[in-house]
Amino acid sequence: MSQLLWGNPETLRALLCELVSWESRTLTLGERTFPYKLHEKLRELDYFKRNPAYLSLHEADLGRNFVTAFYKHPAAKETVVLISHFDTVHTEEYGDLETLAFQPEELTKKFHDRKADLSEEARIDLESGKYLFGRGTMDMKMGLALHMAIIEKASIEQWPINLLLLTVPDEEVNSAGMRAAVKELVTLRDKYDLSYKMFLNSEPSFSQKPGDDRHYIYSGTLGKIMPAALFYGKETHVGEPLKGITANYIASFLTQLIEWNTLFQESDLGEETPLPVSLQQKDLKLQYSTQTPYRAAALYNVFIMKRTAAEIMDLFEQVANEAAMKCNESYKALCRREQIEGVGVGEVQVLRYEKLLSYAEGKFGGYFLEQIKSEVKGNMDLDERDKSLRIADKLMIQCPELAPAIVLMFAPPYYPAVNSSDDPLIIDSVKLIKKTARVFDEEVSQIHYFNGLCDLSYVQYSDQSDGWTAFEKNTPVWGDTYRIPFADMQRLQAPVLNVGPFGKDAHQRTERLHIDSAFIHTPVMLERLIKSMVKK
């Protein structure tokens, strides 16, 4: 029998440090080169030397690739899909230690000289010797390392179940990698006549509050959707302010009604979504002048559990109509106070992007609209959110007769919620994980919705009402620079579970991984979990 390359805590730790050293911050060269390095690393396994066709690179977007590594037992159809991402967030917060952000051993040692810079909790964890610091140690290259070790062991011991390792780029921004991988999952299932047993992610276990050292596993993941608004007022000179209405003024009414509004909050299985907040609000003037800002935009974050995009848009429109009414009343009161009549601004109306698009198409024709979209799409300085807002903005500039207005839309990304808590396999799996953890005197608790957002959102899509069409119709970049494979997602019907190592402070300078959890406890949990799914 071949000797395991990553079969003990020491070699697994060395693997993690090597993966972390391949810096792969989202939208950098490192993210583009990482999958090639990983592909070469996995080729070191005897299994993939014998079966090179089972190890593949696949195009995502922007020169980025995702990797699949398939261990196929000749007598098995049931398959566990091991999902991870290899991109990380950026590292500016490390300051003069930024060069060490991807060197976990060196960074951890260096922090001993910088204890005064750490929070009390991080300092205590550092001094305990139980944590390894560094960008990507927790989120989530340890999860990838665990999956690599599992697929190596399964291939050598010939476990009678199939394992498909899938690791993707871009989870931290738009999940372009996972959205591209959905089609490949369907293709592989059909090509090899597979039956997907479980989608198993290994995102880290997040503490729920400061000082919380419990290990959590997750039987679902929260969804996220981003309602957005373009505010289009009426321009004027600052010397005659009430001859117009600023977009900022209109925006203030909607933002106040959206921010922390319990109308958008959901609860399920004893858990609640965080309240909605504004993620961005800005006017769209590109230079200073004494013309009042008549165009502005805002993005709002809404977490979801059961609601569809259509239901969120209905709520968004309801609140926007209330905001417009309050804005109109307030503006009229101002005019009465200032004894100004007949300025001709008109009342703020609310319309969905799909209505604006239809109106503009009727006015100018489809070719003109495609020109606008093409111009915005080709601007590489704009991200998907900016492009969405700019397309709506350019349409409104051509249709000023619709102003003043609040144009409602969605901006990427959209993460549908997924939950498998009631699935019999998940119920049994959670019991097994808890039992296994007790061997290590570790307490594991179940959370029904992972609160960190993850790529499990793009499998097991269950909406049968076509609620996603509201997203398609009201997302300006839909079908051009952003798409979600809803139909294929519906074809990936298997329960989801997230079992990963414990860590703290993801996306912070003190991101760190619990050493025993990562290199001793979680490998055993994952092995027992997968072996429990083998048909007796």
Coordinates of C-alpha atoms in Angstrom, one line a residue:
M1 CA 0.0 0.0 0.0
S2 CA 1.3 3.5 -0.9
Q3 CA 2.4 5.7 1.9
L4 CA 0.1 8.7 2.6
L5 CA 1.6 12.1 1.7
W6 CA -0.8 14.0 4.0
G7 CA -1.8 11.3 6.5
N8 CA -0.7 12.8 9.8
P9 CA -1.0 16.2 11.5
E10 CA 2.5 17.2 10.6
T11 CA 2.3 16.5 6.9
L12 CA -1.2 18.0 6.8
R13 CA 0.1 21.2 8.5
A14 CA 2.9 21.4 5.9
L15 CA 0.3 21.0 3.1
L16 CA -1.8 23.8 4.5
C17 CA 1.2 26.1 4.8
E18 CA 2.1 25.4 1.2
L19 CA -1.4 26.1 0.0
V20 CA -1.5 29.4 2.0
S21 CA 1.9 30.4 0.6
W22 CA 0.4 30.3 -2.9
E23 CA -1.3 33.7 -2.3
S24 CA -4.6 33.8 -4.2
R25 CA -6.4 37.0 -3.3
T26 CA -9.5 37.5 -5.3
L27 CA -9.0 39.2 -8.7
T28 CA -5.2 38.9 -8.6
L29 CA -2.6 37.0 -10.6
G30 CA -2.3 34.7 -7.6
E31 CA -5.9 33.6 -7.9
R32 CA -5.4 32.8 -11.6
T33 CA -2.2 30.7 -11.0
F34 CA -3.3 28.9 -7.9
P35 CA -5.4 26.2 -9.7
Y36 CA -2.4 25.3 -11.9
K37 CA -0.2 24.8 -8.8
L38 CA -2.9 22.7 -7.2
H39 CA -3.4 20.6 -10.3
E40 CA 0.3 19.8 -10.2
K41 CA 0.2 19.1 -6.5
L42 CA -2.7 16.6 -6.9
R43 CA -0.8 14.9 -9.7
E44 CA 1.7 13.7 -7.1
L45 CA -1.0 11.2 -5.9
D46 CA -0.5 7.8 -7.4
Y47 CA -4.3 7.6 -8.1
F48 CA -4.1 10.6 -10.5
K49 CA -0.9 9.3 -12.0
R50 CA -2.9 6.2 -13.0
N51 CA -6.1 8.1 -13.8
P52 CA -5.1 11.5 -15.2
A53 CA -8.5 12.0 -16.9
Y54 CA -10.1 12.3 -13.4
L55 CA -8.1 15.4 -12.6
S56 CA -9.1 18.5 -14.5
L57 CA -9.0 22.3 -14.8
H58 CA -12.1 24.1 -16.0
E59 CA -12.6 27.6 -17.1
A60 CA -14.6 30.0 -14.9
D61 CA -14.1 33.6 -16.1
L62 CA -11.4 36.3 -16.3
G63 CA -8.7 33.8 -16.9
R64 CA -9.6 31.9 -13.7
N65 CA -10.2 28.2 -13.4
F66 CA -11.7 25.7 -11.0
V67 CA -10.4 22.2 -10.3
T68 CA -12.1 18.9 -10.1
A69 CA -10.4 15.8 -8.7
F70 CA -12.5 12.6 -9.0
Y71 CA -11.9 9.5 -7.0
K72 CA -14.1 6.8 -8.6
H73 CA -14.6 3.4 -7.1
P74 CA -15.5 0.9 -9.9
A75 CA -18.5 -0.5 -8.1
A76 CA -20.0 2.8 -6.7
K77 CA -22.5 5.3 -8.0
E78 CA -23.1 7.3 -4.8
T79 CA -20.8 10.3 -4.7
V80 CA -20.0 12.9 -2.1
V81 CA -19.0 16.3 -3.5
L82 CA -16.3 18.0 -1.5
I83 CA -16.7 21.8 -2.0
S84 CA -14.1 24.5 -1.2
H85 CA -12.8 27.8 -2.5
F86 CA -9.2 28.9 -2.8
D87 CA -9.5 32.6 -3.1
T88 CA -8.9 34.8 -0.1
V89 CA -9.7 38.4 0.8
H90 CA -6.9 41.0 0.6
T91 CA -4.2 41.8 3.1
E92 CA -3.7 45.5 3.5
E93 CA -4.7 45.4 7.2
Y94 CA -1.5 43.5 8.0
G95 CA 0.5 46.7 7.5
D96 CA 4.2 46.2 7.6
L97 CA 3.6 42.5 8.2
E98 CA 1.8 42.0 4.9
T99 CA 4.6 40.1 3.4
L100 CA 4.1 37.5 6.1
A101 CA 0.4 37.2 5.7
F102 CA 0.8 34.1 3.6
Q103 CA 3.6 32.5 5.8
P104 CA 1.6 31.1 8.7
E105 CA 4.6 29.8 10.7
E106 CA 6.6 33.0 10.4
L107 CA 3.6 35.3 11.0
T108 CA 2.6 33.4 14.1
K109 CA 6.2 33.7 15.5
K110 CA 6.3 37.4 14.6
F111 CA 3.1 38.1 16.4
H112 CA 4.9 37.2 19.6
D113 CA 6.9 40.3 19.1
R114 CA 3.8 42.4 18.4
K115 CA 1.5 41.2 21.3
A116 CA 0.6 44.8 22.1
D117 CA -1.0 45.2 18.7
L118 CA -3.4 42.3 19.2
S119 CA -6.8 42.3 20.9
E120 CA -6.8 40.6 24.3
E121 CA -8.6 37.5 22.9
A122 CA -6.1 37.2 20.1
R123 CA -3.2 37.6 22.4
I124 CA -4.4 34.9 24.8
D125 CA -4.9 32.6 21.8
L126 CA -1.4 33.3 20.5
E127 CA 0.2 32.7 23.9
S128 CA -1.7 29.4 24.2
G129 CA 0.1 28.0 21.3
K130 CA -3.1 26.5 20.0
Y131 CA -3.5 28.7 17.0
L132 CA -1.9 29.2 13.6
F133 CA -2.3 32.7 12.2
G134 CA -2.4 33.8 8.5
R135 CA -4.6 34.8 5.6
G136 CA -6.4 31.8 4.3
T137 CA -5.5 29.5 7.2
M138 CA -9.1 29.6 8.4
D139 CA -11.0 30.8 5.4
M140 CA -10.6 28.4 3.8
K141 CA -7.5 26.7 2.6
M142 CA -7.6 24.3 5.6
G143 CA -10.9 23.0 4.2
L144 CA -9.2 22.3 0.8
A145 CA -6.3 20.6 2.6
L146 CA -8.7 18.4 4.4
H147 CA -10.4 17.4 1.2
M148 CA -7.1 16.7 -0.5
A149 CA -6.1 14.4 2.4
I150 CA -9.5 12.6 2.3
I151 CA -9.4 11.9 -1.4
E152 CA -5.8 10.6 -1.1
K153 CA -6.7 8.2 1.7
A154 CA -9.9 7.1 0.0
S155 CA -8.0 6.3 -3.2
I156 CA -5.3 4.3 -1.4
E157 CA -7.7 2.4 0.9
Q158 CA -10.2 2.1 -2.0
W159 CA -13.3 3.3 -0.1
P160 CA -16.4 2.0 -1.8
I161 CA -17.9 5.4 -2.4
N162 CA -17.0 8.1 -5.0
L163 CA -15.5 11.4 -4.0
L164 CA -15.5 14.5 -6.2
L165 CA -13.2 17.3 -5.0
L166 CA -14.3 20.7 -6.3
T167 CA -12.4 23.8 -5.5
V168 CA -13.3 27.2 -7.0
P169 CA -12.1 30.8 -7.3
D170 CA -14.1 34.0 -6.5
E171 CA -16.2 32.9 -3.6
E172 CA -15.3 36.0 -1.7
V173 CA -16.8 38.4 -4.3
N174 CA -19.3 37.0 -6.9
S175 CA -18.9 33.2 -6.7
A176 CA -18.2 33.1 -10.4
G177 CA -16.3 29.9 -9.8
M178 CA -19.1 28.0 -8.2
R179 CA -21.7 29.3 -10.6
A180 CA -19.5 28.0 -13.5
A181 CA -19.0 24.7 -11.7
V182 CA -22.7 23.9 -11.5
K183 CA -22.9 22.9 -15.1
E184 CA -19.8 20.7 -14.7
L185 CA -21.4 18.9 -11.7
V186 CA -24.4 18.1 -13.9
T187 CA -22.2 17.0 -16.7
L188 CA -20.1 14.7 -14.6
R189 CA -23.1 13.2 -12.9
D190 CA -24.6 12.3 -16.3
K191 CA -21.3 11.2 -17.9
Y192 CA -20.5 8.7 -15.1
D193 CA -24.1 7.9 -14.1
L194 CA -23.5 9.2 -10.5
S195 CA -25.9 9.7 -7.7
Y196 CA -24.9 12.7 -5.6
K197 CA -25.2 11.7 -1.9
M198 CA -24.2 14.9 -0.2
F199 CA -22.7 18.3 -1.0
L200 CA -20.1 18.6 1.8
N201 CA -18.4 21.9 2.3
S202 CA -15.7 22.6 4.9
E203 CA -15.9 26.3 5.5
P204 CA -14.6 27.0 9.0
S205 CA -16.6 27.1 12.1
F206 CA -17.2 30.7 13.1
S207 CA -17.5 31.8 16.8
Q208 CA -20.9 33.3 17.5
K209 CA -19.6 36.0 19.9
P210 CA -16.3 37.0 21.5
G211 CA -14.9 34.3 23.7
D212 CA -17.0 31.6 22.1
D213 CA -14.8 28.5 21.5
R214 CA -17.5 26.1 20.5
H215 CA -17.2 24.2 17.3
Y216 CA -20.2 24.5 14.9
I217 CA -21.4 22.5 12.0
Y218 CA -24.0 23.8 9.6
S219 CA -26.9 22.1 7.9
G220 CA -27.7 25.0 5.5
T221 CA -26.6 28.4 4.6
L222 CA -28.2 31.8 4.7
G223 CA -29.0 33.4 1.4
K224 CA -28.2 37.0 0.4
I225 CA -29.7 39.3 -2.1
M226 CA -28.9 42.9 -2.9
P227 CA -31.8 45.2 -3.7
A228 CA -30.5 48.4 -5.3
A229 CA -32.0 51.7 -6.3
L230 CA -31.2 54.5 -8.7
F231 CA -32.6 57.8 -7.5
Y232 CA -33.2 60.3 -10.3
G233 CA -34.2 63.8 -9.2
K234 CA -34.3 67.2 -11.0
E235 CA -31.2 69.2 -11.4
T236 CA -30.9 72.9 -10.5
H237 CA -28.4 75.6 -9.5
V238 CA -27.6 75.7 -5.8
G239 CA -28.8 79.3 -5.8
E240 CA -32.3 78.1 -6.6
P241 CA -32.4 74.8 -4.6
L242 CA -36.2 74.3 -4.7
K243 CA -36.4 74.5 -8.4
G244 CA -35.1 71.0 -8.3
I245 CA -34.9 68.0 -6.0
T246 CA -31.7 66.3 -5.2
A247 CA -31.2 62.6 -5.6
N248 CA -29.6 62.5 -2.2
Y249 CA -32.8 63.9 -0.6
I250 CA -34.9 61.2 -2.3
A251 CA -32.4 58.5 -1.3
S252 CA -32.5 59.5 2.4
F253 CA -36.1 58.5 2.7
L254 CA -35.6 55.0 1.3
T255 CA -32.5 54.3 3.2
Q256 CA -34.1 55.2 6.5
L257 CA -37.0 52.9 5.8
I258 CA -34.7 50.0 4.6
E259 CA -32.0 50.1 7.3
W260 CA -32.8 47.7 10.1
N261 CA -36.3 47.1 8.9
T262 CA -37.8 44.0 10.5
L263 CA -40.1 43.6 7.5
F264 CA -37.1 42.0 5.7
Q265 CA -36.2 39.7 8.6
E266 CA -36.9 36.0 8.5
S267 CA -36.9 33.3 11.1
D268 CA -36.7 29.5 10.7
L269 CA -35.8 26.7 13.1
G270 CA -35.2 29.1 15.9
E271 CA -32.7 31.3 14.0
E272 CA -33.1 34.7 12.5
T273 CA -31.5 36.6 9.6
P274 CA -29.5 39.7 10.5
L275 CA -31.4 42.9 9.8
P276 CA -31.0 44.7 6.4
V277 CA -28.4 47.4 6.1
S278 CA -27.2 49.8 3.4
L279 CA -23.9 48.7 1.9
Q280 CA -23.4 51.8 -0.3
Q281 CA -25.0 55.1 -0.9
K282 CA -23.5 57.7 -3.3
D283 CA -24.4 60.3 -5.8
L284 CA -23.2 59.7 -9.3
K285 CA -21.7 63.1 -10.1
L286 CA -18.2 62.6 -11.5
Q287 CA -16.9 66.1 -10.8
Y288 CA -17.6 69.0 -8.5
S289 CA -19.9 71.8 -9.7
T290 CA -22.7 74.0 -8.3
Q291 CA -25.3 71.9 -10.1
T292 CA -27.2 69.9 -7.5
P293 CA -26.7 66.1 -7.6
Y294 CA -29.7 64.7 -9.4
R295 CA -28.6 61.1 -9.7
A296 CA -27.7 58.8 -6.9
A297 CA -27.6 55.1 -6.1
A298 CA -27.7 52.8 -3.1
L299 CA -27.1 49.1 -2.4
Y300 CA -28.9 47.3 0.4
N301 CA -28.0 43.9 1.9
V302 CA -30.8 41.5 2.7
F303 CA -30.3 38.0 4.1
I304 CA -32.9 35.4 3.2
M305 CA -34.0 32.0 4.4
K306 CA -37.2 31.0 2.5
R307 CA -38.1 34.1 0.4
T308 CA -37.5 34.2 -3.3
A309 CA -36.2 37.1 -5.3
A310 CA -39.8 37.8 -6.4
E311 CA -40.9 38.1 -2.8
I312 CA -38.0 40.4 -1.9
M313 CA -38.7 42.7 -4.9
D314 CA -42.4 42.9 -3.8
L315 CA -41.3 44.0 -0.3
F316 CA -38.7 46.4 -1.7
E317 CA -41.4 48.0 -3.9
Q318 CA -43.7 48.3 -0.9
V319 CA -41.1 50.1 1.2
A320 CA -40.0 52.3 -1.8
N321 CA -43.6 53.4 -2.4
E322 CA -43.8 54.4 1.3
A323 CA -40.5 56.3 1.0
A324 CA -41.7 58.1 -2.2
M325 CA -44.9 59.1 -0.5
K326 CA -43.0 60.5 2.5
C327 CA -40.5 62.3 0.2
N328 CA -43.3 63.9 -1.8
E329 CA -45.1 65.1 1.3
S330 CA -42.0 66.5 2.8
Y331 CA -41.0 68.3 -0.4
K332 CA -44.5 69.8 -0.7
A333 CA -44.3 71.0 2.9
L334 CA -41.0 72.6 2.2
C335 CA -42.4 74.5 -0.8
R336 CA -45.3 75.7 1.3
R337 CA -43.0 76.9 4.0
E338 CA -40.9 78.8 1.5
Q339 CA -44.0 80.0 -0.3
I340 CA -42.9 78.5 -3.6
E341 CA -45.5 77.2 -5.9
G342 CA -45.5 75.7 -9.4
V343 CA -41.9 74.8 -9.6
G344 CA -42.8 71.8 -11.8
V345 CA -40.7 69.1 -10.1
G346 CA -43.5 66.6 -10.0
E347 CA -44.0 63.7 -7.6
V348 CA -41.4 61.0 -7.2
Q349 CA -42.6 57.8 -8.7
V350 CA -41.4 54.2 -8.1
L351 CA -40.7 51.8 -11.0
R352 CA -38.9 48.6 -11.4
Y353 CA -36.0 48.3 -13.7
E354 CA -37.9 46.0 -16.0
K355 CA -40.5 48.7 -16.6
L356 CA -37.8 51.3 -17.3
L357 CA -36.1 48.9 -19.8
S358 CA -39.4 48.3 -21.5
Y359 CA -40.2 52.0 -21.7
A360 CA -36.7 52.9 -23.1
E361 CA -37.0 50.0 -25.7
G362 CA -40.3 51.4 -26.9
K363 CA -38.8 54.9 -27.1
F364 CA -35.5 54.1 -28.8
G365 CA -35.5 50.5 -30.0
G366 CA -33.5 47.4 -28.9
Y367 CA -30.3 48.3 -30.8
F368 CA -29.9 51.5 -28.9
L369 CA -30.3 49.6 -25.6
E370 CA -27.7 47.1 -26.6
Q371 CA -25.3 49.9 -27.4
I372 CA -25.7 51.3 -23.9
K373 CA -25.2 47.9 -22.3
S374 CA -22.1 47.2 -24.5
E375 CA -20.6 50.5 -23.5
V376 CA -21.0 49.9 -19.8
K377 CA -20.0 46.2 -20.0
G378 CA -16.7 47.1 -21.7
N379 CA -15.7 49.4 -18.9
M380 CA -13.3 47.2 -16.9
D381 CA -13.0 49.8 -14.2
L382 CA -16.5 49.0 -13.1
D383 CA -17.5 46.0 -11.1
E384 CA -20.8 44.1 -11.5
R385 CA -22.6 46.4 -9.0
D386 CA -21.4 49.6 -10.7
K387 CA -22.3 48.3 -14.1
S388 CA -25.8 47.5 -12.9
L389 CA -26.3 51.0 -11.6
R390 CA -24.7 52.7 -14.6
I391 CA -26.9 50.9 -17.1
A392 CA -30.0 52.1 -15.3
D393 CA -28.5 55.5 -15.0
K394 CA -27.9 55.8 -18.7
L395 CA -31.4 54.7 -19.5
M396 CA -32.9 57.3 -17.2
I397 CA -30.7 60.0 -18.7
Q398 CA -32.4 59.2 -22.0
C399 CA -35.9 59.2 -20.3
P400 CA -35.9 62.3 -18.1
E401 CA -39.7 62.5 -18.5
L402 CA -40.0 59.7 -16.0
A403 CA -38.2 61.7 -13.3
P404 CA -38.2 62.2 -10.4
A405 CA -38.1 58.5 -9.8
I406 CA -36.8 55.7 -7.7
V407 CA -35.7 52.8 -10.0
L408 CA -35.7 49.5 -8.2
M409 CA -33.4 46.7 -9.3
F410 CA -31.1 43.9 -8.1
A411 CA -27.3 44.0 -8.1
P412 CA -25.0 40.9 -8.0
P413 CA -24.3 38.8 -6.2
Y414 CA -27.3 36.7 -5.3
Y415 CA -26.9 33.7 -3.0
P416 CA -30.1 31.6 -2.6
A417 CA -30.6 30.1 0.9
V418 CA -30.3 26.3 1.3
N419 CA -31.3 24.1 4.2
S420 CA -31.2 20.4 4.7
S421 CA -31.8 20.2 8.5
D422 CA -34.9 17.9 8.0
D423 CA -33.1 15.5 5.7
P424 CA -32.7 12.0 7.4
L425 CA -29.1 11.7 6.2
I426 CA -28.2 15.1 7.7
I427 CA -30.0 14.3 10.9
D428 CA -27.9 11.0 11.2
S429 CA -24.7 12.8 10.1
V430 CA -25.1 15.5 12.7
K431 CA -25.5 12.9 15.4
L432 CA -22.4 11.1 14.2
I433 CA -20.3 14.3 14.2
K434 CA -21.4 15.2 17.7
K435 CA -20.5 11.7 18.9
T436 CA -17.1 11.7 17.2
A437 CA -16.3 15.1 18.7
R438 CA -16.9 13.8 22.2
V439 CA -14.0 11.4 21.7
F440 CA -11.8 14.6 21.8
D441 CA -13.8 16.2 24.6
E442 CA -15.0 18.7 22.1
E443 CA -18.5 20.2 22.0
V444 CA -20.1 20.5 18.6
S445 CA -23.3 22.4 18.1
Q446 CA -25.6 22.5 15.0
I447 CA -26.5 25.7 13.3
H448 CA -29.2 25.5 10.6
Y449 CA -28.0 28.4 8.5
F450 CA -24.3 29.2 8.0
N451 CA -24.0 32.9 8.5
G452 CA -20.9 33.5 6.5
L453 CA -22.4 32.9 3.1
C454 CA -20.9 30.1 1.0
D455 CA -21.0 28.3 -2.3
L456 CA -23.5 25.7 -1.1
S457 CA -26.1 28.3 -2.2
Y458 CA -25.7 27.1 -5.8
V459 CA -26.8 23.5 -5.3
Q460 CA -30.1 22.0 -4.3
Y461 CA -32.1 25.0 -5.5
S462 CA -35.7 24.2 -4.6
D463 CA -37.9 27.1 -5.8
Q464 CA -40.6 25.7 -8.0
S465 CA -42.5 29.0 -8.5
D466 CA -40.0 30.6 -10.9
G467 CA -39.4 33.3 -8.3
W468 CA -35.9 33.8 -9.7
T469 CA -37.4 35.5 -12.8
A470 CA -37.8 38.7 -10.8
F471 CA -34.1 38.6 -10.4
E472 CA -33.4 38.0 -14.1
K473 CA -35.8 40.8 -15.2
N474 CA -34.5 43.4 -12.7
T475 CA -30.7 42.8 -12.8
P476 CA -29.3 45.1 -15.5
V477 CA -26.2 43.0 -16.1
W478 CA -28.1 39.7 -16.3
G479 CA -27.1 37.5 -19.2
D480 CA -24.1 39.7 -20.0
T481 CA -21.6 39.8 -17.2
Y482 CA -23.6 37.9 -14.6
R483 CA -25.8 34.9 -14.6
I484 CA -26.9 32.1 -12.2
P485 CA -27.7 28.6 -13.6
F486 CA -31.0 28.2 -11.8
A487 CA -32.2 25.3 -14.0
D488 CA -29.0 23.3 -13.5
M489 CA -29.1 24.1 -9.8
Q490 CA -32.5 22.5 -9.6
R491 CA -31.0 19.3 -11.0
L492 CA -28.4 19.0 -8.2
Q493 CA -30.7 17.7 -5.5
A494 CA -28.7 16.3 -2.6
P495 CA -28.5 17.4 1.0
V496 CA -25.9 19.9 2.1
L497 CA -23.7 20.0 5.2
N498 CA -20.8 22.1 6.3
V499 CA -18.2 20.5 8.5
G500 CA -14.9 22.5 8.8
P501 CA -12.2 23.3 11.3
F502 CA -12.6 25.9 14.1
G503 CA -11.0 29.3 13.7
K504 CA -11.5 32.9 14.6
D505 CA -11.4 36.4 13.0
A506 CA -12.0 35.5 9.3
H507 CA -11.1 38.5 7.1
Q508 CA -9.2 40.2 9.9
R509 CA -5.5 40.7 10.6
T510 CA -5.8 38.1 13.4
E511 CA -7.4 35.4 11.2
R512 CA -6.3 32.1 12.9
L513 CA -6.9 28.4 12.9
H514 CA -7.2 26.1 15.9
I515 CA -4.4 23.6 15.4
D516 CA -5.9 20.5 17.1
S517 CA -9.3 21.1 15.5
A518 CA -7.8 21.4 12.0
F519 CA -5.1 18.7 12.1
I520 CA -6.5 16.1 14.5
H521 CA -10.3 16.4 15.2
T522 CA -11.8 17.5 11.9
P523 CA -10.0 14.9 9.8
V524 CA -11.4 12.1 11.9
M525 CA -14.9 13.7 11.8
L526 CA -14.9 13.9 8.0
E527 CA -13.5 10.4 7.5
R528 CA -16.1 8.8 9.8
L529 CA -18.9 10.9 8.2
I530 CA -18.0 9.8 4.7
K531 CA -17.5 6.1 5.6
S532 CA -20.9 6.2 7.3
M533 CA -22.5 6.9 3.9
V534 CA -21.1 3.7 2.4
K535 CA -23.8 1.3 1.5
K536 CA -23.7 -1.7 3.8

